[in-house]
Amino acid sequence: MSDHAPFPLDGGRAGDGGVRAAAAGRAREASPCLVLKPFASTPTHPSPIEGEGFERERTSARVVKRAREMRAEPTWTEKKLWERLRALPVRFGRQAPVGPYVADFLCHRAALVVEVDGDVHDRTDVALRDLKRDAWFESQGYFTLRVSTRAVEADMDAVVTRIRNLASNRLGKAV
C-alpha cells in the first residue's frame, strides 16, 4: 500500500493531501468526475450524421497534401524568413494546414498567421480571396499578418521584430 495520495480531482496540486494530510486527519471529498470546459474561442461543430462528412475528409486530405508540396518547395523569401522565425523562442510552423487553408507560417500558441504575399496578391481577384481567407482565420480566433515579399527582402529585421511583437502581445508576455 502506498502512502501517497493520487492526483487530486478538486483542482489542488499533486502532493496536496498525501502523507501529511493523512497524518493530520484530513479527508479528501470524492469527486465523481472532472469536467473540462473548452476555451471560449474554440469553435464547436456538430458531429456529422452517419454518411455525412466525407467531403470534409477529402478536402482535408487535399489541404494536407498541398501543404506538404508547398513545404517541399518554399520561395526564397519564405526560406529566409523561416530561418529567422525558427530562432524565436515561440514555435512557428511553416506551410501549416488549418481548416481549408494552408498558412505560410503559423504560431498556434499566439493564434498568429503570417502570410508572405508576392506581387500576385495585388490582383483584385486574389485580394478578394485573401479577404475571405483572413475572415475565416479571424472566425477561428487567429490574427493574420500579411507582409509583402518586398518588405521581407528589404528589411528582414523589421519584419521579424513586428512578428515577435505581435506574438508577444497576443500571448501577453515577452517573447
Protein backbone atom coordinates (compact mmCIF):
# COMPACT_ATOMS: atom_id res chain seq x y z
CA MET A 1 0.00 0.00 0.00
CA SER A 2 1.30 3.43 -0.95
CA ASP A 3 1.37 6.34 1.47
CA HIS A 4 0.91 8.87 -1.37
CA ALA A 5 -2.46 10.18 -2.49
CA PRO A 6 -3.46 10.06 -6.17
CA PHE A 7 -3.59 13.25 -8.22
CA PRO A 8 -6.38 15.45 -6.88
CA LEU A 9 -9.61 15.87 -8.84
CA ASP A 10 -10.63 19.00 -6.99
CA GLY A 11 -8.14 21.34 -8.64
CA GLY A 12 -5.46 21.04 -5.95
CA ARG A 13 -1.86 20.25 -6.70
CA ALA A 14 -0.32 16.82 -6.76
CA GLY A 15 1.14 16.18 -3.34
CA ASP A 16 -1.55 18.16 -1.50
CA GLY A 17 -3.13 15.70 0.87
CA GLY A 18 -0.59 12.88 0.72
CA VAL A 19 1.14 11.53 3.81
CA ARG A 20 0.94 14.83 5.69
CA ALA A 21 -2.81 15.21 5.14
CA ALA A 22 -3.46 11.65 6.28
CA ALA A 23 -1.37 12.27 9.39
CA ALA A 24 -3.31 15.46 10.07
CA GLY A 25 -6.59 13.60 9.76
CA ARG A 26 -7.87 15.48 6.70
CA ALA A 27 -10.12 13.53 4.40
CA ARG A 28 -10.50 14.31 0.72
CA GLU A 29 -14.01 14.58 -0.65
CA ALA A 30 -14.59 12.24 -3.56
CA SER A 31 -15.47 13.93 -6.82
CA PRO A 32 -17.48 11.80 -9.26
CA CYS A 33 -15.84 13.31 -12.35
CA LEU A 34 -13.61 16.07 -13.62
CA VAL A 35 -15.34 18.40 -16.06
CA LEU A 36 -13.13 20.21 -18.55
CA LYS A 37 -14.53 23.23 -20.33
CA PRO A 38 -13.21 24.26 -23.77
CA PHE A 39 -11.82 27.72 -24.38
CA ALA A 40 -14.48 30.24 -25.30
CA SER A 41 -12.86 30.84 -28.70
CA THR A 42 -12.81 27.14 -29.59
CA PRO A 43 -15.22 26.61 -32.49
CA THR A 44 -17.81 23.93 -31.98
CA HIS A 45 -19.07 21.91 -34.90
CA PRO A 46 -21.83 19.32 -34.74
CA SER A 47 -20.80 15.74 -35.29
CA PRO A 48 -21.72 14.63 -38.81
CA ILE A 49 -24.69 12.34 -39.23
CA GLU A 50 -23.82 8.86 -40.48
CA GLY A 51 -22.86 9.10 -44.14
CA GLU A 52 -22.01 12.79 -43.91
CA GLY A 53 -18.61 14.38 -43.53
CA PHE A 54 -16.94 12.60 -46.46
CA GLU A 55 -16.38 15.84 -48.38
CA ARG A 56 -14.66 17.37 -45.36
CA GLU A 57 -12.27 14.41 -45.10
CA ARG A 58 -11.42 14.60 -48.77
CA THR A 59 -10.85 18.36 -48.60
CA SER A 60 -8.71 17.94 -45.50
CA ALA A 61 -6.52 15.34 -47.18
CA ARG A 62 -6.17 17.64 -50.20
CA VAL A 63 -5.12 20.55 -47.99
CA VAL A 64 -2.56 18.41 -46.14
CA LYS A 65 -1.14 17.19 -49.45
CA ARG A 66 -0.91 20.77 -50.74
CA ALA A 67 0.84 21.86 -47.52
CA ARG A 68 3.43 19.11 -47.96
CA GLU A 69 4.05 20.18 -51.55
CA MET A 70 4.46 23.80 -50.50
CA ARG A 71 6.86 22.85 -47.68
CA ALA A 72 8.98 20.95 -50.20
CA GLU A 73 9.30 23.98 -52.50
CA PRO A 74 9.45 27.20 -50.45
CA THR A 75 10.11 30.52 -52.15
CA TRP A 76 13.44 32.19 -51.44
CA THR A 77 11.68 34.76 -49.23
CA GLU A 78 9.82 32.09 -47.25
CA LYS A 79 13.04 30.13 -46.76
CA LYS A 80 14.89 33.19 -45.40
CA LEU A 81 12.02 34.24 -43.12
CA TRP A 82 11.69 30.64 -41.85
CA GLU A 83 15.35 30.63 -40.82
CA ARG A 84 14.68 33.69 -38.67
CA LEU A 85 11.35 32.52 -37.22
CA ARG A 86 12.91 29.23 -36.12
CA ALA A 87 15.28 31.22 -33.90
CA LEU A 88 12.41 32.85 -31.97
CA PRO A 89 11.55 31.38 -28.55
CA VAL A 90 7.94 30.82 -29.65
CA ARG A 91 7.29 27.95 -32.05
CA PHE A 92 6.12 28.57 -35.60
CA GLY A 93 5.15 26.01 -38.19
CA ARG A 94 5.51 26.62 -41.92
CA GLN A 95 3.01 25.78 -44.63
CA ALA A 96 0.64 24.61 -41.91
CA PRO A 97 -2.79 23.24 -42.88
CA VAL A 98 -5.55 24.98 -40.93
CA GLY A 99 -9.10 24.10 -41.90
CA PRO A 100 -9.49 24.63 -45.65
CA TYR A 101 -6.32 26.75 -45.93
CA VAL A 102 -2.54 26.47 -45.75
CA ALA A 103 -0.87 29.21 -43.68
CA ASP A 104 2.63 30.28 -44.74
CA PHE A 105 3.66 30.49 -41.07
CA LEU A 106 1.56 29.68 -38.02
CA CYS A 107 2.04 30.07 -34.29
CA HIS A 108 -0.76 28.09 -32.62
CA ARG A 109 0.06 29.38 -29.12
CA ALA A 110 -0.28 33.01 -30.18
CA ALA A 111 -3.04 32.23 -32.71
CA LEU A 112 -0.98 34.14 -35.26
CA VAL A 113 -0.88 33.50 -39.01
CA VAL A 114 1.87 35.16 -41.07
CA GLU A 115 1.35 35.34 -44.83
CA VAL A 116 4.13 36.38 -47.20
CA ASP A 117 2.49 38.00 -50.21
CA GLY A 118 4.13 38.35 -53.61
CA ASP A 119 3.02 40.67 -56.40
CA VAL A 120 0.17 38.34 -57.39
CA HIS A 121 -1.68 39.41 -54.23
CA ASP A 122 -2.06 42.90 -55.73
CA ARG A 123 -4.58 41.49 -58.23
CA THR A 124 -8.21 42.18 -57.33
CA ASP A 125 -9.38 38.55 -57.52
CA VAL A 126 -6.52 37.34 -55.33
CA ALA A 127 -7.03 40.21 -52.86
CA LEU A 128 -10.71 39.25 -52.54
CA ARG A 129 -9.73 35.62 -51.83
CA ASP A 130 -7.26 36.89 -49.23
CA LEU A 131 -10.04 38.87 -47.51
CA LYS A 132 -12.24 35.76 -47.37
CA ARG A 133 -9.35 33.71 -46.04
CA ASP A 134 -8.47 36.33 -43.39
CA ALA A 135 -12.12 36.45 -42.28
CA TRP A 136 -12.12 32.66 -41.88
CA PHE A 137 -8.93 32.73 -39.81
CA GLU A 138 -10.41 35.51 -37.65
CA SER A 139 -13.58 33.46 -37.10
CA GLN A 140 -11.32 30.70 -35.74
CA GLY A 141 -9.55 33.09 -33.35
CA TYR A 142 -6.42 33.72 -35.44
CA PHE A 143 -4.90 37.07 -36.36
CA THR A 144 -3.41 37.30 -39.85
CA LEU A 145 -0.36 39.43 -40.52
CA ARG A 146 0.32 39.97 -44.20
CA VAL A 147 3.80 41.08 -45.22
CA SER A 148 4.97 41.64 -48.77
CA THR A 149 7.95 39.81 -50.19
CA ARG A 150 9.42 43.25 -50.88
CA ALA A 151 9.26 44.13 -47.17
CA VAL A 152 10.91 40.84 -46.17
CA GLU A 153 13.68 41.30 -48.73
CA ALA A 154 14.22 45.00 -47.92
CA ASP A 155 14.22 44.82 -44.10
CA MET A 156 14.09 41.32 -42.64
CA ASP A 157 14.92 42.59 -39.13
CA ALA A 158 11.89 44.92 -39.08
CA VAL A 159 9.57 42.13 -40.26
CA VAL A 160 10.86 39.67 -37.64
CA THR A 161 10.59 42.33 -34.92
CA ARG A 162 7.00 43.02 -35.95
CA ILE A 163 6.14 39.29 -35.85
CA ARG A 164 7.85 38.88 -32.48
CA ASN A 165 5.99 41.89 -31.02
CA LEU A 166 2.65 40.63 -32.33
CA ALA A 167 3.26 37.18 -30.83
CA SER A 168 4.25 38.80 -27.52
CA ASN A 169 1.12 40.95 -27.45
CA ARG A 170 -1.14 38.03 -28.28
CA LEU A 171 0.49 35.83 -25.63
CA GLY A 172 0.52 38.62 -23.05
CA LYS A 173 4.22 38.16 -22.31
CA ALA A 174 7.59 38.96 -23.83
CA VAL A 175 8.82 36.54 -26.46
